PDB file of C-alpha atoms in Angstrom:
ATOM      1  CA  MET A   1       0.000   0.000   0.000  1.00  0.00           C
ATOM      2  CA  ASN A   2       1.534   3.334  -1.021  1.00  0.00           C
ATOM      3  CA  LYS A   3       2.046   6.265   1.344  1.00  0.00           C
ATOM      4  CA  VAL A   4      -1.020   8.160   0.158  1.00  0.00           C
ATOM      5  CA  ILE A   5      -3.349   5.212   0.790  1.00  0.00           C
ATOM      6  CA  LEU A   6      -1.721   4.515   4.149  1.00  0.00           C
ATOM      7  CA  SER A   7      -2.124   8.154   5.175  1.00  0.00           C
ATOM      8  CA  VAL A   8      -5.830   8.111   4.338  1.00  0.00           C
ATOM      9  CA  ALA A   9      -6.339   4.804   6.132  1.00  0.00           C
ATOM     10  CA  LEU A  10      -4.524   5.902   9.269  1.00  0.00           C
ATOM     11  CA  SER A  11      -6.427   9.171   9.415  1.00  0.00           C
ATOM     12  CA  ALA A  12      -9.754   7.379   9.209  1.00  0.00           C
ATOM     13  CA  ILE A  13      -9.159   5.466  12.437  1.00  0.00           C
ATOM     14  CA  SER A  14      -8.395   8.459  14.641  1.00  0.00           C
ATOM     15  CA  PHE A  15     -11.520  10.611  14.650  1.00  0.00           C
ATOM     16  CA  PHE A  16     -11.982  10.254  18.392  1.00  0.00           C
ATOM     17  CA  SER A  17      -8.725   9.591  20.191  1.00  0.00           C
ATOM     18  CA  PHE A  18     -10.179  10.699  23.537  1.00  0.00           C
ATOM     19  CA  ALA A  19     -12.512   8.669  25.767  1.00  0.00           C
ATOM     20  CA  GLN A  20     -15.601   7.747  23.776  1.00  0.00           C
ATOM     21  CA  PRO A  21     -19.182   7.481  25.007  1.00  0.00           C
ATOM     22  CA  SER A  22     -21.181   4.308  24.442  1.00  0.00           C
ATOM     23  CA  ALA A  23     -23.120   3.768  21.242  1.00  0.00           C
ATOM     24  CA  GLN A  24     -26.438   5.590  21.300  1.00  0.00           C
ATOM     25  CA  PHE A  25     -29.648   6.011  19.331  1.00  0.00           C
ATOM     26  CA  SER A  26     -31.631   9.243  19.163  1.00  0.00           C
ATOM     27  CA  THR A  27     -34.748  10.343  17.282  1.00  0.00           C
ATOM     28  CA  ASP A  28     -36.009  13.557  15.701  1.00  0.00           C
ATOM     29  CA  LYS A  29     -39.635  13.780  14.584  1.00  0.00           C
ATOM     30  CA  PHE A  30     -40.818  15.701  11.525  1.00  0.00           C
ATOM     31  CA  GLU A  31     -44.212  16.009   9.894  1.00  0.00           C
ATOM     32  CA  ASN A  32     -43.685  13.218   7.344  1.00  0.00           C
ATOM     33  CA  PHE A  33     -40.966  11.103   8.945  1.00  0.00           C
ATOM     34  CA  THR A  34     -38.939  10.228  12.013  1.00  0.00           C
ATOM     35  CA  LEU A  35     -35.156  10.364  11.801  1.00  0.00           C
ATOM     36  CA  HIS A  36     -33.263   7.778  13.849  1.00  0.00           C
ATOM     37  CA  THR A  37     -29.560   8.463  14.405  1.00  0.00           C
ATOM     38  CA  TYR A  38     -27.125   5.769  15.541  1.00  0.00           C
ATOM     39  CA  ALA A  39     -23.818   7.154  16.816  1.00  0.00           C
ATOM     40  CA  SER A  40     -21.633   4.080  17.192  1.00  0.00           C
ATOM     41  CA  PHE A  41     -18.524   5.657  18.747  1.00  0.00           C
ATOM     42  CA  ASP A  42     -16.597   2.730  17.292  1.00  0.00           C
ATOM     43  CA  PRO A  43     -12.893   3.280  16.436  1.00  0.00           C
ATOM     44  CA  MET A  44     -13.968   5.250  13.349  1.00  0.00           C
ATOM     45  CA  ALA A  45     -16.866   7.000  15.120  1.00  0.00           C
ATOM     46  CA  ASP A  46     -19.246   6.039  12.300  1.00  0.00           C
ATOM     47  CA  VAL A  47     -22.833   7.277  12.316  1.00  0.00           C
ATOM     48  CA  SER A  48     -25.827   5.714  10.529  1.00  0.00           C
ATOM     49  CA  PHE A  49     -29.341   7.008   9.947  1.00  0.00           C
ATOM     50  CA  ILE A  50     -32.815   5.566   9.444  1.00  0.00           C
ATOM     51  CA  VAL A  51     -35.628   7.588   7.898  1.00  0.00           C
ATOM     52  CA  GLU A  52     -38.903   6.061   9.110  1.00  0.00           C
ATOM     53  CA  THR A  53     -42.213   6.833   7.429  1.00  0.00           C
ATOM     54  CA  ASP A  54     -45.667   5.283   7.935  1.00  0.00           C
ATOM     55  CA  LYS A  55     -44.868   2.193   5.891  1.00  0.00           C
ATOM     56  CA  LYS A  56     -41.161   2.066   5.035  1.00  0.00           C
ATOM     57  CA  LEU A  57     -37.564   2.678   6.116  1.00  0.00           C
ATOM     58  CA  VAL A  58     -34.561   4.142   4.332  1.00  0.00           C
ATOM     59  CA  VAL A  59     -31.105   3.448   5.779  1.00  0.00           C
ATOM     60  CA  ILE A  60     -28.386   6.015   5.105  1.00  0.00           C
ATOM     61  CA  GLU A  61     -24.709   5.141   5.641  1.00  0.00           C
ATOM     62  CA  PRO A  62     -24.358   1.589   7.059  1.00  0.00           C
ATOM     63  CA  GLN A  63     -22.194   0.441   9.951  1.00  0.00           C
ATOM     64  CA  VAL A  64     -18.988  -1.502   9.318  1.00  0.00           C
ATOM     65  CA  PHE A  65     -17.964  -3.170  12.616  1.00  0.00           C
ATOM     66  CA  THR A  66     -19.804  -6.465  13.042  1.00  0.00           C
ATOM     67  CA  ASN A  67     -21.006  -5.776  16.599  1.00  0.00           C
ATOM     68  CA  ASN A  68     -22.373  -2.379  15.551  1.00  0.00           C
ATOM     69  CA  ILE A  69     -23.989  -3.918  12.470  1.00  0.00           C
ATOM     70  CA  GLU A  70     -25.828  -6.365  14.741  1.00  0.00           C
ATOM     71  CA  GLU A  71     -27.017  -3.642  17.113  1.00  0.00           C
ATOM     72  CA  PHE A  72     -28.115  -1.373  14.265  1.00  0.00           C
ATOM     73  CA  VAL A  73     -29.935  -4.158  12.408  1.00  0.00           C
ATOM     74  CA  GLN A  74     -31.737  -5.285  15.573  1.00  0.00           C
ATOM     75  CA  TYR A  75     -32.930  -1.736  16.186  1.00  0.00           C
ATOM     76  CA  THR A  76     -34.084  -1.457  12.583  1.00  0.00           C
ATOM     77  CA  GLN A  77     -36.010  -4.725  12.823  1.00  0.00           C
ATOM     78  CA  GLN A  78     -37.775  -3.529  15.985  1.00  0.00           C
ATOM     79  CA  LEU A  79     -39.321  -0.715  13.960  1.00  0.00           C
ATOM     80  CA  GLY A  80     -41.334  -3.416  12.176  1.00  0.00           C
ATOM     81  CA  LYS A  81     -41.205  -1.956   8.664  1.00  0.00           C
ATOM     82  CA  PRO A  82     -39.431  -3.021   5.456  1.00  0.00           C
ATOM     83  CA  ILE A  83     -36.262  -1.286   4.299  1.00  0.00           C
ATOM     84  CA  GLU A  84     -37.022   0.293   0.931  1.00  0.00           C
ATOM     85  CA  LYS A  85     -33.472   1.469   0.219  1.00  0.00           C
ATOM     86  CA  VAL A  86     -29.992   1.440   1.728  1.00  0.00           C
ATOM     87  CA  LEU A  87     -28.383   4.669   0.542  1.00  0.00           C
ATOM     88  CA  VAL A  88     -24.614   5.033   0.566  1.00  0.00           C
ATOM     89  CA  SER A  89     -22.846   8.356   0.349  1.00  0.00           C
ATOM     90  CA  PHE A  90     -19.306   7.878   1.683  1.00  0.00           C
ATOM     91  CA  HIS A  91     -19.425   4.567   3.592  1.00  0.00           C
ATOM     92  CA  ALA A  92     -19.762   1.653   1.189  1.00  0.00           C
ATOM     93  CA  LEU A  93     -18.842  -1.277   3.449  1.00  0.00           C
ATOM     94  CA  GLY A  94     -20.944  -3.176   5.986  1.00  0.00           C
ATOM     95  CA  LEU A  95     -23.582  -4.012   3.382  1.00  0.00           C
ATOM     96  CA  LYS A  96     -23.435  -7.802   3.294  1.00  0.00           C
ATOM     97  CA  VAL A  97     -26.321  -8.006   5.771  1.00  0.00           C
ATOM     98  CA  TYR A  98     -28.601  -6.174   3.297  1.00  0.00           C
ATOM     99  CA  GLU A  99     -28.664  -9.014   0.789  1.00  0.00           C
ATOM    100  CA  ASN A 100     -32.335  -8.545  -0.166  1.00  0.00           C
ATOM    101  CA  GLU A 101     -32.593  -4.756   0.147  1.00  0.00           C
ATOM    102  CA  ASP A 102     -32.197  -2.220  -2.658  1.00  0.00           C
ATOM    103  CA  LYS A 103     -28.665  -0.856  -2.255  1.00  0.00           C
ATOM    104  CA  VAL A 104     -27.996   2.546  -3.857  1.00  0.00           C
ATOM    105  CA  ILE A 105     -24.663   4.301  -4.445  1.00  0.00           C
ATOM    106  CA  PRO A 106     -23.713   7.465  -6.368  1.00  0.00           C
ATOM    107  CA  ARG A 107     -21.634   6.820  -9.472  1.00  0.00           C
ATOM    108  CA  PRO A 108     -18.469   8.665  -8.283  1.00  0.00           C
ATOM    109  CA  MET A 109     -18.393   6.615  -5.072  1.00  0.00           C
ATOM    110  CA  GLU A 110     -18.997   3.371  -6.945  1.00  0.00           C
ATOM    111  CA  ALA A 111     -16.030   4.193  -9.193  1.00  0.00           C
ATOM    112  CA  PHE A 112     -13.863   4.976  -6.181  1.00  0.00           C
ATOM    113  CA  MET A 113     -14.680   1.623  -4.586  1.00  0.00           C
ATOM    114  CA  GLN A 114     -13.149  -0.095  -7.633  1.00  0.00           C
ATOM    115  CA  SER A 115      -9.915   1.906  -7.371  1.00  0.00           C
ATOM    116  CA  GLU A 116      -6.574   0.692  -6.062  1.00  0.00           C
ATOM    117  CA  ALA A 117      -6.760   3.322  -3.305  1.00  0.00           C
ATOM    118  CA  ALA A 118     -10.027   1.864  -2.007  1.00  0.00           C
ATOM    119  CA  LYS A 119      -8.746  -1.701  -2.259  1.00  0.00           C
ATOM    120  CA  GLY A 120      -5.654  -0.721  -0.279  1.00  0.00           C
ATOM    121  CA  MET A 121      -7.692   0.937   2.467  1.00  0.00           C
ATOM    122  CA  ILE A 122     -10.063  -2.015   2.739  1.00  0.00           C
ATOM    123  CA  GLU A 123      -7.133  -4.408   3.070  1.00  0.00           C
ATOM    124  CA  PHE A 124      -5.582  -2.172   5.710  1.00  0.00           C
ATOM    125  CA  PHE A 125      -8.794  -1.977   7.730  1.00  0.00           C
ATOM    126  CA  GLY A 126      -9.254  -5.747   7.596  1.00  0.00           C
ATOM    127  CA  LYS A 127      -5.789  -6.319   9.032  1.00  0.00           C
ATOM    128  CA  LYS A 128      -5.978  -3.463  11.524  1.00  0.00           C
ATOM    129  CA  TYR A 129      -9.187  -4.711  13.101  1.00  0.00           C
ATOM    130  CA  ASN A 130      -8.528  -8.448  12.880  1.00  0.00           C
ATOM    131  CA  ASN A 131     -11.466  -9.062  10.567  1.00  0.00           C
ATOM    132  CA  SER A 132     -13.962  -7.554  13.030  1.00  0.00           C
ATOM    133  CA  ILE A 133     -15.392  -5.419  10.231  1.00  0.00           C
ATOM    134  CA  ASP A 134     -17.358  -6.294   7.100  1.00  0.00           C
ATOM    135  CA  THR A 135     -14.969  -5.469   4.258  1.00  0.00           C
ATOM    136  CA  GLU A 136     -16.914  -7.127   1.452  1.00  0.00           C
ATOM    137  CA  VAL A 137     -17.598  -4.842  -1.515  1.00  0.00           C
ATOM    138  CA  VAL A 138     -21.101  -5.838  -2.608  1.00  0.00           C
ATOM    139  CA  LYS A 139     -22.820  -5.436  -5.942  1.00  0.00           C
ATOM    140  CA  PHE A 140     -25.143  -2.436  -5.794  1.00  0.00           C
ATOM    141  CA  ASP A 141     -28.681  -2.630  -7.144  1.00  0.00           C
ATOM    142  CA  GLU A 142     -28.644   0.996  -8.284  1.00  0.00           C
ATOM    143  CA  VAL A 143     -25.696   3.143  -9.354  1.00  0.00           C
ATOM    144  CA  VAL A 144     -27.123   6.651  -9.640  1.00  0.00           C
ATOM    145  CA  GLU A 145     -25.904  10.044 -10.741  1.00  0.00           C
ATOM    146  CA  ALA A 146     -24.762  12.500  -8.068  1.00  0.00           C
ATOM    147  CA  THR A 147     -27.766  14.726  -8.861  1.00  0.00           C
ATOM    148  CA  THR A 148     -30.445  12.033  -8.503  1.00  0.00           C
ATOM    149  CA  MET A 149     -33.806  12.691  -6.838  1.00  0.00           C
ATOM    150  CA  PHE A 150     -36.233  10.042  -5.596  1.00  0.00           C
ATOM    151  CA  ASN A 151     -39.202   9.682  -3.269  1.00  0.00           C
ATOM    152  CA  VAL A 152     -39.965   6.980  -0.711  1.00  0.00           C
ATOM    153  CA  ASP A 153     -43.375   6.919   0.976  1.00  0.00           C
ATOM    154  CA  GLY A 154     -43.885  10.659   0.583  1.00  0.00           C
ATOM    155  CA  VAL A 155     -40.390  11.751   1.639  1.00  0.00           C
ATOM    156  CA  SER A 156     -38.048  13.224  -0.975  1.00  0.00           C
ATOM    157  CA  TYR A 157     -34.307  12.613  -1.265  1.00  0.00           C
ATOM    158  CA  ARG A 158     -32.147  14.926  -3.350  1.00  0.00           C
ATOM    159  CA  LEU A 159     -28.519  13.999  -3.951  1.00  0.00           C
ATOM    160  CA  GLU A 160     -26.075  16.853  -4.526  1.00  0.00           C
ATOM    161  CA  PRO A 161     -22.383  16.688  -5.481  1.00  0.00           C
ATOM    162  CA  THR A 162     -20.196  17.862  -2.630  1.00  0.00           C
ATOM    163  CA  SER A 163     -18.061  20.945  -3.200  1.00  0.00           C
ATOM    164  CA  MET A 164     -15.178  19.335  -1.289  1.00  0.00           C
ATOM    165  CA  PRO A 165     -12.259  18.559  -3.633  1.00  0.00           C
ATOM    166  CA  GLY A 166     -11.425  14.880  -4.019  1.00  0.00           C
ATOM    167  CA  MET A 167     -14.510  13.647  -2.147  1.00  0.00           C
ATOM    168  CA  PRO A 168     -16.521  11.071  -4.167  1.00  0.00           C
ATOM    169  CA  GLY A 169     -19.644  10.983  -1.984  1.00  0.00           C
ATOM    170  CA  VAL A 170     -22.690  13.251  -2.079  1.00  0.00           C
ATOM    171  CA  ASN A 171     -24.666  15.570   0.154  1.00  0.00           C
ATOM    172  CA  ILE A 172     -28.284  14.526   0.722  1.00  0.00           C
ATOM    173  CA  ALA A 173     -31.307  16.756   1.284  1.00  0.00           C
ATOM    174  CA  ILE A 174     -34.039  14.802   3.071  1.00  0.00           C
ATOM    175  CA  ASP A 175     -37.500  16.211   2.400  1.00  0.00           C
ATOM    176  CA  ASP A 176     -35.907  19.682   2.309  1.00  0.00           C
ATOM    177  CA  LYS A 177     -35.830  19.582   6.112  1.00  0.00           C
ATOM    178  CA  VAL A 178     -32.578  17.789   6.984  1.00  0.00           C
ATOM    179  CA  TYR A 179     -29.206  18.068   5.240  1.00  0.00           C
ATOM    180  CA  TYR A 180     -26.531  15.371   5.259  1.00  0.00           C
ATOM    181  CA  GLN A 181     -22.842  16.074   4.589  1.00  0.00           C
ATOM    182  CA  HIS A 182     -19.894  13.816   5.340  1.00  0.00           C
ATOM    183  CA  PHE A 183     -18.797  16.127   8.177  1.00  0.00           C
ATOM    184  CA  SER A 184     -21.443  17.855  10.289  1.00  0.00           C
ATOM    185  CA  PRO A 185     -20.456  21.287  11.629  1.00  0.00           C
ATOM    186  CA  SER A 186     -19.622  21.842  15.279  1.00  0.00           C
ATOM    187  CA  LYS A 187     -19.100  24.913  17.433  1.00  0.00           C
ATOM    188  CA  GLU A 188     -17.120  22.905  19.990  1.00  0.00           C
ATOM    189  CA  PHE A 189     -14.412  21.316  17.825  1.00  0.00           C
ATOM    190  CA  HIS A 190     -11.863  22.377  15.266  1.00  0.00           C
ATOM    191  CA  ALA A 191     -12.561  21.034  11.792  1.00  0.00           C
ATOM    192  CA  SER A 192     -11.411  17.503  11.092  1.00  0.00           C
ATOM    193  CA  TYR A 193      -8.087  17.236   9.312  1.00  0.00           C
ATOM    194  CA  HIS A 194      -9.673  14.613   7.043  1.00  0.00           C
ATOM    195  CA  MET A 195     -11.854  17.465   5.803  1.00  0.00           C
ATOM    196  CA  ILE A 196      -9.210  20.165   5.223  1.00  0.00           C
ATOM    197  CA  LYS A 197      -6.480  18.658   3.061  1.00  0.00           C
ATOM    198  CA  LYS A 198      -5.498  21.834   1.175  1.00  0.00           C
ATOM    199  CA  LYS A 199      -6.498  25.475   0.774  1.00  0.00           C
ATOM    200  CA  ALA A 200      -9.170  24.591  -1.789  1.00  0.00           C
ATOM    201  CA  SER A 201     -10.846  22.446   0.890  1.00  0.00           C
ATOM    202  CA  ILE A 202     -11.694  25.598   2.853  1.00  0.00           C
ATOM    203  CA  ASP A 203     -13.465  27.080  -0.166  1.00  0.00           C
ATOM    204  CA  GLY A 204     -15.303  23.796  -0.770  1.00  0.00           C
ATOM    205  CA  ALA A 205     -16.436  23.623   2.849  1.00  0.00           C
ATOM    206  CA  LEU A 206     -17.699  27.203   2.721  1.00  0.00           C
ATOM    207  CA  MET A 207     -19.647  26.487  -0.470  1.00  0.00           C
ATOM    208  CA  ASP A 208     -21.414  23.480   1.053  1.00  0.00           C
ATOM    209  CA  LEU A 209     -22.133  25.330   4.291  1.00  0.00           C
ATOM    210  CA  ALA A 210     -23.509  28.307   2.360  1.00  0.00           C
ATOM    211  CA  LYS A 211     -25.918  26.006   0.497  1.00  0.00           C
ATOM    212  CA  ALA A 212     -27.174  24.594   3.799  1.00  0.00           C
ATOM    213  CA  LYS A 213     -27.518  28.089   5.280  1.00  0.00           C
ATOM    214  CA  GLN A 214     -29.382  29.457   2.257  1.00  0.00           C
ATOM    215  CA  ALA A 215     -31.801  26.516   2.307  1.00  0.00           C
ATOM    216  CA  GLY A 216     -32.608  27.169   5.959  1.00  0.00           C
ATOM    217  CA  TYR A 217     -31.771  23.716   7.356  1.00  0.00           C
ATOM    218  CA  THR A 218     -31.903  23.542  11.148  1.00  0.00           C
ATOM    219  CA  LEU A 219     -30.712  19.929  11.494  1.00  0.00           C
ATOM    220  CA  LEU A 220     -27.507  18.868   9.792  1.00  0.00           C
ATOM    221  CA  LEU A 221     -26.144  15.343   9.692  1.00  0.00           C
ATOM    222  CA  GLY A 222     -22.667  13.867   9.324  1.00  0.00           C
ATOM    223  CA  SER A 223     -21.097  10.422   9.137  1.00  0.00           C
ATOM    224  CA  HIS A 224     -18.842  10.716  12.197  1.00  0.00           C
ATOM    225  CA  GLY A 225     -18.903  11.674  15.846  1.00  0.00           C
ATOM    226  CA  PHE A 226     -22.319  12.577  17.268  1.00  0.00           C
ATOM    227  CA  GLY A 227     -23.739  12.820  13.754  1.00  0.00           C
ATOM    228  CA  LYS A 228     -26.035  15.807  14.280  1.00  0.00           C
ATOM    229  CA  ALA A 229     -25.636  19.569  14.361  1.00  0.00           C
ATOM    230  CA  THR A 230     -27.819  22.658  14.703  1.00  0.00           C
ATOM    231  CA  ALA A 231     -28.167  25.967  12.891  1.00  0.00           C
ATOM    232  CA  ALA A 232     -25.920  27.477  15.573  1.00  0.00           C
ATOM    233  CA  ASP A 233     -23.195  24.971  14.679  1.00  0.00           C
ATOM    234  CA  LEU A 234     -23.659  25.844  11.017  1.00  0.00           C
ATOM    235  CA  ASP A 235     -23.359  29.593  11.642  1.00  0.00           C
ATOM    236  CA  PHE A 236     -20.287  29.074  13.784  1.00  0.00           C
ATOM    237  CA  GLN A 237     -18.500  26.958  11.210  1.00  0.00           C
ATOM    238  CA  ILE A 238     -19.155  29.422   8.397  1.00  0.00           C
ATOM    239  CA  THR A 239     -17.493  32.142  10.501  1.00  0.00           C
ATOM    240  CA  TYR A 240     -14.750  29.692  11.512  1.00  0.00           C
ATOM    241  CA  PHE A 241     -13.783  28.805   7.947  1.00  0.00           C
ATOM    242  CA  LYS A 242     -13.876  32.431   6.836  1.00  0.00           C
ATOM    243  CA  LYS A 243     -11.474  33.239   9.666  1.00  0.00           C
ATOM    244  CA  MET A 244      -9.316  30.232   8.789  1.00  0.00           C
ATOM    245  CA  LYS A 245      -9.075  31.411   5.177  1.00  0.00           C
ATOM    246  CA  GLN A 246      -8.028  34.877   6.344  1.00  0.00           C
ATOM    247  CA  LEU A 247      -5.423  33.537   8.761  1.00  0.00           C
ATOM    248  CA  VAL A 248      -3.910  31.234   6.140  1.00  0.00           C
ATOM    249  CA  ALA A 249      -3.299  34.323   4.002  1.00  0.00           C
ATOM    250  CA  ASP A 250      -1.985  36.358   6.928  1.00  0.00           C
ATOM    251  CA  SER A 251       0.227  33.736   8.624  1.00  0.00           C
ATOM    252  CA  ALA A 252       3.753  33.160   7.355  1.00  0.00           C
ATOM    253  CA  ASP A 253       3.973  29.501   8.341  1.00  0.00           C
ATOM    254  CA  ALA A 254       2.110  26.627   9.985  1.00  0.00           C
ATOM    255  CA  GLU A 255       3.297  27.452  13.503  1.00  0.00           C
ATOM    256  CA  ILE A 256       2.096  31.049  13.285  1.00  0.00           C
ATOM    257  CA  PHE A 257      -1.186  29.880  11.759  1.00  0.00           C
ATOM    258  CA  VAL A 258      -1.860  27.521  14.684  1.00  0.00           C
ATOM    259  CA  LYS A 259      -1.000  30.270  17.170  1.00  0.00           C
ATOM    260  CA  ASN A 260      -3.354  32.711  15.442  1.00  0.00           C
ATOM    261  CA  MET A 261      -6.181  30.160  15.264  1.00  0.00           C
ATOM    262  CA  ASN A 262      -5.805  29.382  18.959  1.00  0.00           C
ATOM    263  CA  THR A 263      -5.932  33.084  19.745  1.00  0.00           C
ATOM    264  CA  GLU A 264      -9.223  33.351  17.859  1.00  0.00           C
ATOM    265  CA  TYR A 265     -10.661  30.076  19.204  1.00  0.00           C
ATOM    266  CA  PRO A 266      -8.976  29.299  22.554  1.00  0.00           C
ATOM    267  CA  ASP A 267     -11.714  26.964  23.810  1.00  0.00           C
ATOM    268  CA  LEU A 268     -12.151  24.613  20.856  1.00  0.00           C
ATOM    269  CA  GLN A 269     -11.295  20.937  21.231  1.00  0.00           C
ATOM    270  CA  GLY A 270      -9.294  19.102  18.591  1.00  0.00           C
ATOM    271  CA  GLN A 271      -5.798  20.547  18.792  1.00  0.00           C
ATOM    272  CA  GLU A 272      -4.352  17.572  16.926  1.00  0.00           C
ATOM    273  CA  ASP A 273      -6.706  18.244  14.024  1.00  0.00           C
ATOM    274  CA  LEU A 274      -5.667  21.902  13.899  1.00  0.00           C
ATOM    275  CA  THR A 275      -1.975  20.992  13.917  1.00  0.00           C
ATOM    276  CA  ILE A 276      -2.385  18.553  11.015  1.00  0.00           C
ATOM    277  CA  ILE A 277      -4.570  21.023   9.091  1.00  0.00           C
ATOM    278  CA  ALA A 278      -1.724  23.521   9.413  1.00  0.00           C
ATOM    279  CA  LYS A 279       0.712  20.986   7.948  1.00  0.00           C
ATOM    280  CA  ASN A 280      -1.717  20.294   5.109  1.00  0.00           C
ATOM    281  CA  LEU A 281      -2.096  23.998   4.314  1.00  0.00           C
ATOM    282  CA  TYR A 282       1.605  24.874   4.419  1.00  0.00           C
ATOM    283  CA  GLN A 283       3.234  21.835   2.823  1.00  0.00           C
TER     284      GLN A 283
END
């Protein structure tokens, strides 16, 4: 596995290096659906979602660790409704259990899963976790464009290409009420270094956040950590990235950049992320 693949793989296993809470489910009720969020707090801090309507379920972003797959599937079964679709954006493993369900993936992500980079990461994860994760790449029932729209039991799903450079997944608008992105905003943490790989990443993040702000979303979802964010988190992160962009231009090197960011945001958690972001921006 080359250095680039190894770097990506190693970064993916360190989202939450501090003490992690136990896995937890939470629900948010809307007029036409109930959103169930499963924050696994596994080594990759993966988050999965279930959209429940009167008659059907849609799963978004599956789990990958076998014990979390079991817990998530059991919860889903207790809802007593059939799964209409399993929708993948960025997490395309952990799908073997959905043998009879309609599995959907955007075309850019499907292409990525066939790449040598993806194969290298999957091999790495399998060895790292002693085969405690489902690394099988399944055949998808639907490979859709990154601008696809569909409706399940009265709830609409609109896929949108992410503005983040090099990211093959999609953003997802759920019934124009909830907005999914790979990374949900937070007013308590620095941005993830998996998110900000270069200066263009800041612009991409701002573009996606601006779309969510303009649309008026008050609940934002992400595939890692706690998985949910509010409008206050969104507003904070827009200001945060604008300040980051300014400080990158004003700071002579990575060390000065980190110092200036800490002066602006002394109480944010995630110092390791900030340090690696600085290295990414000044390499």
